[in-house]
Tab-separated table of N, CA and C in Angstrom:
chain	number	residue	atom	x	y	z
A	1	LEU	N	-14.488	9.454	1.126
A	1	LEU	CA	-14.210	8.020	1.086
A	1	LEU	C	-12.917	7.815	0.307
A	2	ALA	N	-12.011	7.060	0.879
A	2	ALA	CA	-10.738	6.786	0.201
A	2	ALA	C	-10.567	5.278	0.029
A	3	LEU	N	-9.904	4.932	-1.054
A	3	LEU	CA	-9.558	3.550	-1.346
A	3	LEU	C	-8.044	3.452	-1.402
A	4	ALA	N	-7.496	2.531	-0.636
A	4	ALA	CA	-6.055	2.311	-0.638
A	4	ALA	C	-5.764	0.895	-1.100
A	5	MET	N	-4.733	0.772	-1.895
A	5	MET	CA	-4.227	-0.531	-2.324
A	5	MET	C	-2.842	-0.687	-1.699
A	6	LEU	N	-2.609	-1.815	-1.033
A	6	LEU	CA	-1.326	-2.102	-0.401
A	6	LEU	C	-0.770	-3.405	-0.954
A	7	ASP	N	0.545	-3.478	-1.046
A	7	ASP	CA	1.192	-4.676	-1.563
A	7	ASP	C	2.462	-4.931	-0.758
A	8	LEU	N	2.647	-6.175	-0.334
A	8	LEU	CA	3.892	-6.542	0.347
A	8	LEU	C	5.048	-6.462	-0.645
A	9	ASP	N	6.106	-5.805	-0.255
A	9	ASP	CA	7.281	-5.677	-1.114
A	9	ASP	C	8.104	-6.968	-1.077
A	10	HIS	N	8.569	-7.396	-2.233
A	10	HIS	CA	9.473	-8.548	-2.378
A	10	HIS	C	8.912	-9.840	-1.775
A	11	PHE	N	7.605	-10.009	-1.848
A	11	PHE	CA	6.968	-11.196	-1.269
A	11	PHE	C	7.405	-12.473	-1.973
A	12	LYS	N	7.570	-12.434	-3.275
A	12	LYS	CA	8.001	-13.622	-4.026
A	12	LYS	C	9.347	-14.127	-3.510
A	13	ALA	N	10.238	-13.215	-3.164
A	13	ALA	CA	11.549	-13.610	-2.649
A	13	ALA	C	11.411	-14.360	-1.326
A	14	VAL	N	10.455	-13.972	-0.500
A	14	VAL	CA	10.223	-14.673	0.770
A	14	VAL	C	9.742	-16.093	0.477
A	15	ASN	N	8.780	-16.230	-0.417
A	15	ASN	CA	8.302	-17.568	-0.794
A	15	ASN	C	9.426	-18.413	-1.380
A	16	ASP	N	10.231	-17.813	-2.246
A	16	ASP	CA	11.323	-18.545	-2.889
A	16	ASP	C	12.395	-18.984	-1.883
A	17	GLN	N	12.721	-18.112	-0.950
A	17	GLN	CA	13.800	-18.390	-0.004
A	17	GLN	C	13.350	-19.248	1.171
A	18	HIS	N	12.130	-19.020	1.669
A	18	HIS	CA	11.693	-19.672	2.912
A	18	HIS	C	10.542	-20.662	2.719
A	19	GLY	N	9.917	-20.659	1.551
A	19	GLY	CA	8.806	-21.569	1.301
A	19	GLY	C	7.455	-20.882	1.485
A	20	HIS	N	6.444	-21.528	0.925
A	20	HIS	CA	5.104	-20.943	0.940
A	20	HIS	C	4.477	-20.924	2.327
A	21	GLY	N	4.876	-21.831	3.198
A	21	GLY	CA	4.368	-21.811	4.576
A	21	GLY	C	4.765	-20.537	5.295
A	22	VAL	N	6.005	-20.119	5.106
A	22	VAL	CA	6.468	-18.865	5.703
A	22	VAL	C	5.772	-17.684	5.020
A	23	GLY	N	5.566	-17.784	3.714
A	23	GLY	CA	4.824	-16.737	3.012
A	23	GLY	C	3.411	-16.596	3.566
A	24	ASP	N	2.752	-17.723	3.824
A	24	ASP	CA	1.413	-17.687	4.415
A	24	ASP	C	1.442	-17.055	5.804
A	25	ALA	N	2.457	-17.419	6.588
A	25	ALA	CA	2.598	-16.823	7.922
A	25	ALA	C	2.824	-15.314	7.824
A	26	MET	N	3.581	-14.894	6.814
A	26	MET	CA	3.819	-13.464	6.627
A	26	MET	C	2.510	-12.739	6.284
A	27	LEU	N	1.701	-13.335	5.427
A	27	LEU	CA	0.411	-12.728	5.082
A	27	LEU	C	-0.465	-12.571	6.318
A	28	ALA	N	-0.519	-13.603	7.162
A	28	ALA	CA	-1.317	-13.523	8.391
A	28	ALA	C	-0.748	-12.460	9.329
A	29	HIS	N	0.574	-12.406	9.430
A	29	HIS	CA	1.248	-11.444	10.304
A	29	HIS	C	0.970	-10.001	9.853
A	30	VAL	N	1.128	-9.739	8.576
A	30	VAL	CA	0.906	-8.375	8.082
A	30	VAL	C	-0.578	-8.000	8.161
A	31	THR	N	-1.457	-8.966	7.955
A	31	THR	CA	-2.892	-8.690	8.083
A	31	THR	C	-3.215	-8.232	9.497
A	32	GLU	N	-2.661	-8.906	10.478
A	32	GLU	CA	-2.899	-8.526	11.875
A	32	GLU	C	-2.330	-7.132	12.172
A	33	ILE	N	-1.147	-6.852	11.659
A	33	ILE	CA	-0.556	-5.519	11.856
A	33	ILE	C	-1.462	-4.450	11.265
A	34	ILE	N	-1.929	-4.659	10.047
A	34	ILE	CA	-2.801	-3.672	9.394
A	34	ILE	C	-4.083	-3.500	10.192
A	35	ARG	N	-4.725	-4.606	10.544
A	35	ARG	CA	-5.990	-4.527	11.307
A	35	ARG	C	-5.829	-3.719	12.584
A	36	ASN	N	-4.705	-3.883	13.266
A	36	ASN	CA	-4.480	-3.175	14.523
A	36	ASN	C	-4.304	-1.672	14.341
A	37	GLN	N	-4.059	-1.220	13.129
A	37	GLN	CA	-3.882	0.208	12.872
A	37	GLN	C	-5.165	0.876	12.373
A	38	LEU	N	-6.164	0.087	12.037
A	38	LEU	CA	-7.379	0.630	11.433
A	38	LEU	C	-8.378	1.123	12.467
A	39	ARG	N	-9.255	1.976	11.999
A	39	ARG	CA	-10.345	2.481	12.819
A	39	ARG	C	-11.544	1.547	12.674
A	40	GLU	N	-12.530	1.702	13.519
A	40	GLU	CA	-13.713	0.839	13.509
A	40	GLU	C	-14.393	0.753	12.141
A	41	PRO	N	-14.630	1.863	11.428
A	41	PRO	CA	-15.378	1.740	10.168
A	41	PRO	C	-14.548	1.284	8.962
A	42	ASP	N	-13.223	1.228	9.099
A	42	ASP	CA	-12.368	0.873	7.962
A	42	ASP	C	-12.539	-0.600	7.604
A	43	LEU	N	-12.470	-0.898	6.307
A	43	LEU	CA	-12.607	-2.267	5.830
A	43	LEU	C	-11.309	-2.720	5.156
A	44	LEU	N	-10.873	-3.927	5.485
A	44	LEU	CA	-9.661	-4.522	4.914
A	44	LEU	C	-10.058	-5.770	4.141
A	45	ALA	N	-9.521	-5.918	2.935
A	45	ALA	CA	-9.767	-7.123	2.139
A	45	ALA	C	-8.484	-7.512	1.424
A	46	ARG	N	-8.261	-8.802	1.318
A	46	ARG	CA	-7.163	-9.303	0.491
A	46	ARG	C	-7.732	-9.450	-0.912
A	47	VAL	N	-7.079	-8.829	-1.890
A	47	VAL	CA	-7.615	-8.837	-3.248
A	47	VAL	C	-6.832	-9.759	-4.180
A	48	GLY	N	-5.822	-10.406	-3.655
A	48	GLY	CA	-5.079	-11.360	-4.473
A	48	GLY	C	-3.636	-11.401	-4.072
A	49	GLY	N	-3.085	-12.599	-4.025
A	49	GLY	CA	-1.665	-12.736	-3.716
A	49	GLY	C	-1.307	-12.017	-2.441
A	50	GLU	N	-0.425	-11.042	-2.562
A	50	GLU	CA	0.024	-10.256	-1.412
A	50	GLU	C	-0.518	-8.830	-1.468
A	51	GLU	N	-1.628	-8.655	-2.148
A	51	GLU	CA	-2.222	-7.318	-2.309
A	51	GLU	C	-3.508	-7.203	-1.492
A	52	PHE	N	-3.654	-6.048	-0.854
A	52	PHE	CA	-4.794	-5.766	0.001
A	52	PHE	C	-5.458	-4.464	-0.434
A	53	ALA	N	-6.753	-4.349	-0.133
A	53	ALA	CA	-7.486	-3.099	-0.352
A	53	ALA	C	-8.036	-2.634	0.986
A	54	LEU	N	-8.020	-1.335	1.182
A	54	LEU	CA	-8.616	-0.716	2.362
A	54	LEU	C	-9.659	0.284	1.891
A	55	LEU	N	-10.841	0.186	2.426
A	55	LEU	CA	-11.889	1.163	2.178
A	55	LEU	C	-11.991	2.004	3.438
A	56	LEU	N	-11.765	3.302	3.287
A	56	LEU	CA	-11.633	4.208	4.426
A	56	LEU	C	-12.742	5.264	4.406
A	57	PRO	N	-13.864	5.004	5.101
A	57	PRO	CA	-14.979	5.960	5.113
A	57	PRO	C	-14.601	7.274	5.795
A	58	ASP	N	-15.262	8.336	5.376
A	58	ASP	CA	-15.062	9.668	5.970
A	58	ASP	C	-13.591	10.064	5.993
A	59	THR	N	-12.884	9.732	4.931
A	59	THR	CA	-11.439	9.961	4.869
A	59	THR	C	-11.067	10.516	3.505
A	60	GLY	N	-10.392	11.653	3.500
A	60	GLY	CA	-9.858	12.207	2.269
A	60	GLY	C	-8.485	11.609	1.982
A	61	GLU	N	-7.943	11.953	0.833
A	61	GLU	CA	-6.661	11.401	0.413
A	61	GLU	C	-5.540	11.707	1.401
A	62	ARG	N	-5.480	12.931	1.863
A	62	ARG	CA	-4.398	13.313	2.781
A	62	ARG	C	-4.517	12.581	4.128
A	63	GLU	N	-5.735	12.464	4.643
A	63	GLU	CA	-5.940	11.752	5.905
A	63	GLU	C	-5.610	10.271	5.729
A	64	ALA	N	-5.948	9.728	4.570
A	64	ALA	CA	-5.634	8.327	4.286
A	64	ALA	C	-4.125	8.111	4.280
A	65	VAL	N	-3.378	9.069	3.747
A	65	VAL	CA	-1.912	8.947	3.727
A	65	VAL	C	-1.382	8.871	5.162
A	66	THR	N	-1.940	9.658	6.059
A	66	THR	CA	-1.506	9.614	7.459
A	66	THR	C	-1.710	8.216	8.034
A	67	LEU	N	-2.874	7.630	7.793
A	67	LEU	CA	-3.157	6.274	8.265
A	67	LEU	C	-2.230	5.261	7.599
A	68	LEU	N	-2.056	5.371	6.288
A	68	LEU	CA	-1.210	4.424	5.554
A	68	LEU	C	0.249	4.515	5.971
A	69	GLU	N	0.705	5.693	6.255
A	69	GLU	CA	2.083	5.842	6.725
A	69	GLU	C	2.255	5.194	8.093
A	70	ARG	N	1.238	5.289	8.940
A	70	ARG	CA	1.282	4.611	10.235
A	70	ARG	C	1.353	3.094	10.019
A	71	VAL	N	0.527	2.577	9.110
A	71	VAL	CA	0.550	1.152	8.774
A	71	VAL	C	1.922	0.768	8.220
A	72	ARG	N	2.425	1.555	7.268
A	72	ARG	CA	3.697	1.245	6.626
A	72	ARG	C	4.833	1.184	7.652
A	73	ARG	N	4.874	2.156	8.541
A	73	ARG	CA	5.927	2.173	9.573
A	73	ARG	C	5.814	0.964	10.502
A	74	LYS	N	4.576	0.639	10.906
A	74	LYS	CA	4.370	-0.480	11.825
A	74	LYS	C	4.788	-1.805	11.170
A	75	VAL	N	4.462	-1.989	9.893
A	75	VAL	CA	4.889	-3.203	9.187
A	75	VAL	C	6.414	-3.265	9.149
A	76	GLN	N	7.056	-2.157	8.832
A	76	GLN	CA	8.517	-2.123	8.756
A	76	GLN	C	9.161	-2.406	10.118
A	77	GLU	N	8.518	-1.950	11.185
A	77	GLU	CA	9.060	-2.108	12.538
A	77	GLU	C	8.767	-3.477	13.146
A	78	THR	N	7.951	-4.292	12.474
A	78	THR	CA	7.492	-5.560	13.058
A	78	THR	C	7.811	-6.720	12.124
A	79	PRO	N	9.082	-7.137	12.063
A	79	PRO	CA	9.433	-8.241	11.167
A	79	PRO	C	8.733	-9.533	11.584
A	80	LEU	N	8.655	-10.453	10.650
A	80	LEU	CA	8.057	-11.756	10.919
A	80	LEU	C	9.034	-12.600	11.731
A	81	PRO	N	8.626	-13.058	12.920
A	81	PRO	CA	9.509	-13.951	13.681
A	81	PRO	C	9.735	-15.253	12.904
A	82	HIS	N	10.980	-15.725	12.900
A	82	HIS	CA	11.322	-16.949	12.179
A	82	HIS	C	12.498	-17.618	12.893
A	83	ALA	N	12.565	-18.936	12.824
A	83	ALA	CA	13.627	-19.695	13.496
A	83	ALA	C	15.019	-19.242	13.083
A	84	ASP	N	15.188	-18.851	11.825
A	84	ASP	CA	16.492	-18.401	11.332
A	84	ASP	C	16.749	-16.920	11.593
A	85	GLY	N	15.836	-16.263	12.262
A	85	GLY	CA	15.948	-14.836	12.539
A	85	GLY	C	14.786	-14.100	11.905
A	86	PRO	N	14.474	-12.920	12.417
A	86	PRO	CA	13.326	-12.161	11.916
A	86	PRO	C	13.451	-11.850	10.430
A	87	ILE	N	12.322	-11.913	9.739
A	87	ILE	CA	12.288	-11.606	8.313
A	87	ILE	C	11.686	-10.218	8.148
A	88	PRO	N	12.456	-9.264	7.616
A	88	PRO	CA	11.932	-7.906	7.467
A	88	PRO	C	10.807	-7.848	6.437
A	89	MET	N	9.908	-6.906	6.654
A	89	MET	CA	8.781	-6.698	5.742
A	89	MET	C	8.602	-5.207	5.507
A	90	THR	N	8.188	-4.877	4.295
A	90	THR	CA	7.748	-3.521	3.986
A	90	THR	C	6.542	-3.624	3.063
A	91	VAL	N	5.773	-2.541	3.008
A	91	VAL	CA	4.636	-2.467	2.103
A	91	VAL	C	4.700	-1.177	1.307
A	92	SER	N	4.153	-1.244	0.122
A	92	SER	CA	3.942	-0.060	-0.707
A	92	SER	C	2.442	0.162	-0.770
A	93	ALA	N	2.041	1.441	-0.895
A	93	ALA	CA	0.613	1.744	-0.908
A	93	ALA	C	0.307	2.859	-1.893
A	94	GLY	N	-0.886	2.786	-2.447
A	94	GLY	CA	-1.424	3.850	-3.282
A	94	GLY	C	-2.829	4.155	-2.798
A	95	VAL	N	-3.209	5.410	-2.854
A	95	VAL	CA	-4.524	5.794	-2.334
A	95	VAL	C	-5.184	6.814	-3.255
A	96	ALA	N	-6.498	6.668	-3.381
A	96	ALA	CA	-7.293	7.602	-4.187
A	96	ALA	C	-8.568	7.940	-3.435
A	97	GLU	N	-8.923	9.196	-3.469
A	97	GLU	CA	-10.178	9.657	-2.879
A	97	GLU	C	-11.286	9.497	-3.911
A	98	SER	N	-12.470	9.090	-3.462
A	98	SER	CA	-13.588	8.945	-4.399
A	98	SER	C	-14.064	10.327	-4.849
A	99	ARG	N	-14.638	10.342	-6.035
A	99	ARG	CA	-15.235	11.562	-6.585
A	99	ARG	C	-16.572	11.175	-7.195
A	100	PRO	N	-17.545	12.055	-7.139
A	100	PRO	CA	-18.865	11.724	-7.689
A	100	PRO	C	-18.825	11.369	-9.176
A	101	ASP	N	-17.879	11.932	-9.909
A	101	ASP	CA	-17.809	11.682	-11.354
A	101	ASP	C	-16.970	10.462	-11.724
A	102	MET	N	-16.475	9.717	-10.723
A	102	MET	CA	-15.574	8.597	-11.001
A	102	MET	C	-16.305	7.267	-10.783
A	103	GLU	N	-16.283	6.442	-11.817
A	103	GLU	CA	-16.862	5.100	-11.726
A	103	GLU	C	-16.003	4.247	-10.771
A	104	PRO	N	-16.613	3.273	-10.075
A	104	PRO	CA	-15.846	2.440	-9.134
A	104	PRO	C	-14.643	1.736	-9.765
A	105	GLY	N	-14.795	1.232	-10.980
A	105	GLY	CA	-13.670	0.572	-11.642
A	105	GLY	C	-12.517	1.523	-11.893
A	106	ARG	N	-12.828	2.733	-12.278
A	106	ARG	CA	-11.805	3.759	-12.500
A	106	ARG	C	-11.129	4.137	-11.182
A	107	TRP	N	-11.923	4.227	-10.126
A	107	TRP	CA	-11.404	4.569	-8.802
A	107	TRP	C	-10.360	3.537	-8.370
A	108	MET	N	-10.675	2.270	-8.539
A	108	MET	CA	-9.724	1.220	-8.172
A	108	MET	C	-8.490	1.275	-9.071
A	109	HIS	N	-8.688	1.550	-10.363
A	109	HIS	CA	-7.565	1.669	-11.297
A	109	HIS	C	-6.616	2.790	-10.864
A	110	VAL	N	-7.171	3.920	-10.449
A	110	VAL	CA	-6.356	5.071	-10.050
A	110	VAL	C	-5.580	4.749	-8.767
A	111	ALA	N	-6.241	4.113	-7.788
A	111	ALA	CA	-5.545	3.727	-6.555
A	111	ALA	C	-4.440	2.719	-6.862
A	112	ASP	N	-4.722	1.786	-7.757
A	112	ASP	CA	-3.738	0.780	-8.155
A	112	ASP	C	-2.559	1.423	-8.893
A	113	ALA	N	-2.833	2.414	-9.738
A	113	ALA	CA	-1.752	3.123	-10.439
A	113	ALA	C	-0.840	3.825	-9.433
A	114	ALA	N	-1.421	4.386	-8.377
A	114	ALA	CA	-0.614	5.027	-7.336
A	114	ALA	C	0.241	3.980	-6.610
A	115	LEU	N	-0.328	2.805	-6.348
A	115	LEU	CA	0.443	1.716	-5.734
A	115	LEU	C	1.633	1.342	-6.605
A	116	TYR	N	1.401	1.156	-7.894
A	116	TYR	CA	2.506	0.742	-8.763
A	116	TYR	C	3.526	1.853	-8.972
A	117	MET	N	3.111	3.091	-8.831
A	117	MET	CA	4.066	4.194	-8.837
A	117	MET	C	4.963	4.084	-7.601
A	118	ALA	N	4.374	3.752	-6.451
A	118	ALA	CA	5.170	3.564	-5.231
A	118	ALA	C	6.178	2.433	-5.427
A	119	LYS	N	5.763	1.360	-6.084
A	119	LYS	CA	6.667	0.237	-6.352
A	119	LYS	C	7.816	0.665	-7.267
A	120	ARG	N	7.471	1.337	-8.376
A	120	ARG	CA	8.494	1.747	-9.348
A	120	ARG	C	9.464	2.770	-8.775
A	121	CYS	N	9.014	3.516	-7.799
A	121	CYS	CA	9.841	4.601	-7.263
A	121	CYS	C	10.560	4.227	-5.976
A	122	GLY	N	10.738	2.936	-5.732
A	122	GLY	CA	11.586	2.515	-4.627
A	122	GLY	C	10.940	1.653	-3.563
A	123	ARG	N	9.644	1.445	-3.614
A	123	ARG	CA	8.939	0.629	-2.636
A	123	ARG	C	8.970	1.271	-1.244
A	124	ASN	N	8.251	0.625	-0.308
A	124	ASN	CA	8.206	1.082	1.084
A	124	ASN	C	7.818	2.553	1.173
A	125	ARG	N	6.745	2.901	0.464
A	125	ARG	CA	6.261	4.287	0.471
A	125	ARG	C	4.786	4.305	0.105
A	126	THR	N	4.176	5.448	0.360
A	126	THR	CA	2.770	5.674	0.033
A	126	THR	C	2.699	6.775	-1.017
A	127	VAL	N	1.882	6.553	-2.037
A	127	VAL	CA	1.704	7.545	-3.099
A	127	VAL	C	0.215	7.876	-3.203
A	128	ARG	N	-0.084	9.159	-3.265
A	128	ARG	CA	-1.456	9.631	-3.502
A	128	ARG	C	-1.711	9.638	-5.000
A	129	ALA	N	-2.920	9.306	-5.387
A	129	ALA	CA	-3.275	9.304	-6.807
A	129	ALA	C	-3.042	10.675	-7.436
A	130	THR	N	-3.200	11.725	-6.666
A	130	THR	CA	-2.981	13.066	-7.206
A	130	THR	C	-1.509	13.319	-7.525
A	131	GLN	N	-0.615	12.437	-7.084
A	131	GLN	CA	0.809	12.551	-7.407
A	131	GLN	C	1.173	11.825	-8.699
A	132	VAL	N	0.244	11.040	-9.228
A	132	VAL	CA	0.523	10.236	-10.411
A	132	VAL	C	0.182	11.052	-11.659
A	133	PRO	N	1.135	11.212	-12.575
A	133	PRO	CA	0.858	11.980	-13.797
A	133	PRO	C	-0.309	11.382	-14.589
A	134	GLU	N	-1.125	12.218	-15.144
A	134	GLU	CA	-2.319	11.793	-15.880
A	134	GLU	C	-1.985	10.798	-16.990
A	135	GLU	N	-0.871	11.003	-17.693
A	135	GLU	CA	-0.536	10.077	-18.779
A	135	GLU	C	-0.251	8.665	-18.252
A	136	THR	N	0.207	8.549	-17.012
A	136	THR	CA	0.405	7.238	-16.403
A	136	THR	C	-0.948	6.601	-16.093
A	137	LEU	N	-1.899	7.404	-15.625
A	137	LEU	CA	-3.231	6.891	-15.287
A	137	LEU	C	-3.990	6.419	-16.511
A	138	THR	N	-3.725	7.014	-17.651
A	138	THR	CA	-4.459	6.657	-18.863
A	138	THR	C	-3.745	5.592	-19.680
A	139	GLY	N	-2.767	4.912	-19.069
A	139	GLY	CA	-2.124	3.792	-19.741
A	139	GLY	C	-0.821	4.137	-20.419
A	140	GLY	N	-0.363	5.366	-20.255
A	140	GLY	CA	0.926	5.744	-20.841
A	140	GLY	C	2.066	5.131	-20.063
A	141	SER	N	3.264	5.386	-20.524
A	141	SER	CA	4.426	4.827	-19.850
A	141	SER	C	4.667	5.546	-18.525
A	142	PRO	N	5.366	4.886	-17.609
A	142	PRO	CA	5.654	5.517	-16.323
A	142	PRO	C	6.548	6.739	-16.510
A	143	PRO	N	6.488	7.662	-15.576
A	143	PRO	CA	7.339	8.843	-15.684
A	143	PRO	C	8.813	8.465	-15.607
A	144	PRO	N	9.688	9.266	-16.211
A	144	PRO	CA	11.109	8.934	-16.242
A	144	PRO	C	11.790	9.072	-14.883
A	145	HIS	N	11.161	9.742	-13.945
A	145	HIS	CA	11.764	9.930	-12.628
A	145	HIS	C	10.651	10.005	-11.590
A	146	CYS	N	11.028	10.041	-10.349
A	146	CYS	CA	10.053	10.000	-9.266
A	146	CYS	C	10.166	11.207	-8.352
A	147	VAL	N	10.607	12.323	-8.861
A	147	VAL	CA	10.834	13.480	-7.999
A	147	VAL	C	9.556	14.020	-7.382
A	148	ILE	N	8.396	13.715	-7.955
A	148	ILE	CA	7.149	14.230	-7.373
A	148	ILE	C	6.770	13.482	-6.106
A	149	LEU	N	7.415	12.367	-5.837
A	149	LEU	CA	7.030	11.544	-4.703
A	149	LEU	C	7.763	11.955	-3.452
A	150	SER	N	7.082	11.797	-2.343
A	150	SER	CA	7.727	12.049	-1.064
A	150	SER	C	8.520	10.828	-0.648
A	151	GLU	N	9.500	11.023	0.170
A	151	GLU	CA	10.309	9.916	0.667
A	151	GLU	C	9.494	9.140	1.691
A	152	PRO	N	9.857	7.883	1.928
A	152	PRO	CA	9.157	7.117	2.949
A	152	PRO	C	9.142	7.867	4.269
A	153	GLY	N	7.989	7.855	4.906
A	153	GLY	CA	7.850	8.533	6.195
A	153	GLY	C	7.366	9.954	6.074
A	154	SER	N	7.396	10.525	4.900
A	154	SER	CA	6.888	11.881	4.701
A	154	SER	C	5.410	11.817	4.428
A	155	GLU	N	4.637	12.697	5.012
A	155	GLU	CA	3.201	12.686	4.793
A	155	GLU	C	2.759	13.802	3.878
A	156	ASP	N	3.689	14.434	3.178
A	156	ASP	CA	3.337	15.488	2.228
A	156	ASP	C	3.227	14.922	0.831
């Protein structure tokens, strides 16, 4: 079982530049894109603002990255139609595989830490929780560099 946290990149700028109505349309648009990439048992939930959670049954961390990269590419390839021209969108994602020894709150914290690592390291990418240094997971400062992360589009 894997848990993924996704966040629209630069969403505040869209609201600021185009208004909250366009922001709402973007949320609906990206939700539809994500839903179209999911399998039957996968669950999608909006957890606040422009952040979403995916619960991926029968899925390990590596398999989840494959799915998330497909979602990420599709979002990037499908800008929001707008009268002034298409508005580009990207998402960042973090994913963690469940473990019997991990409490649900910790599991969500670890997936969220991977998401914020993706944000800090350039956005528009997916990060596995196993790529996040332990000191970052336990509340330490972020790592000084992001060399452990794969570039967008890489599934390693």
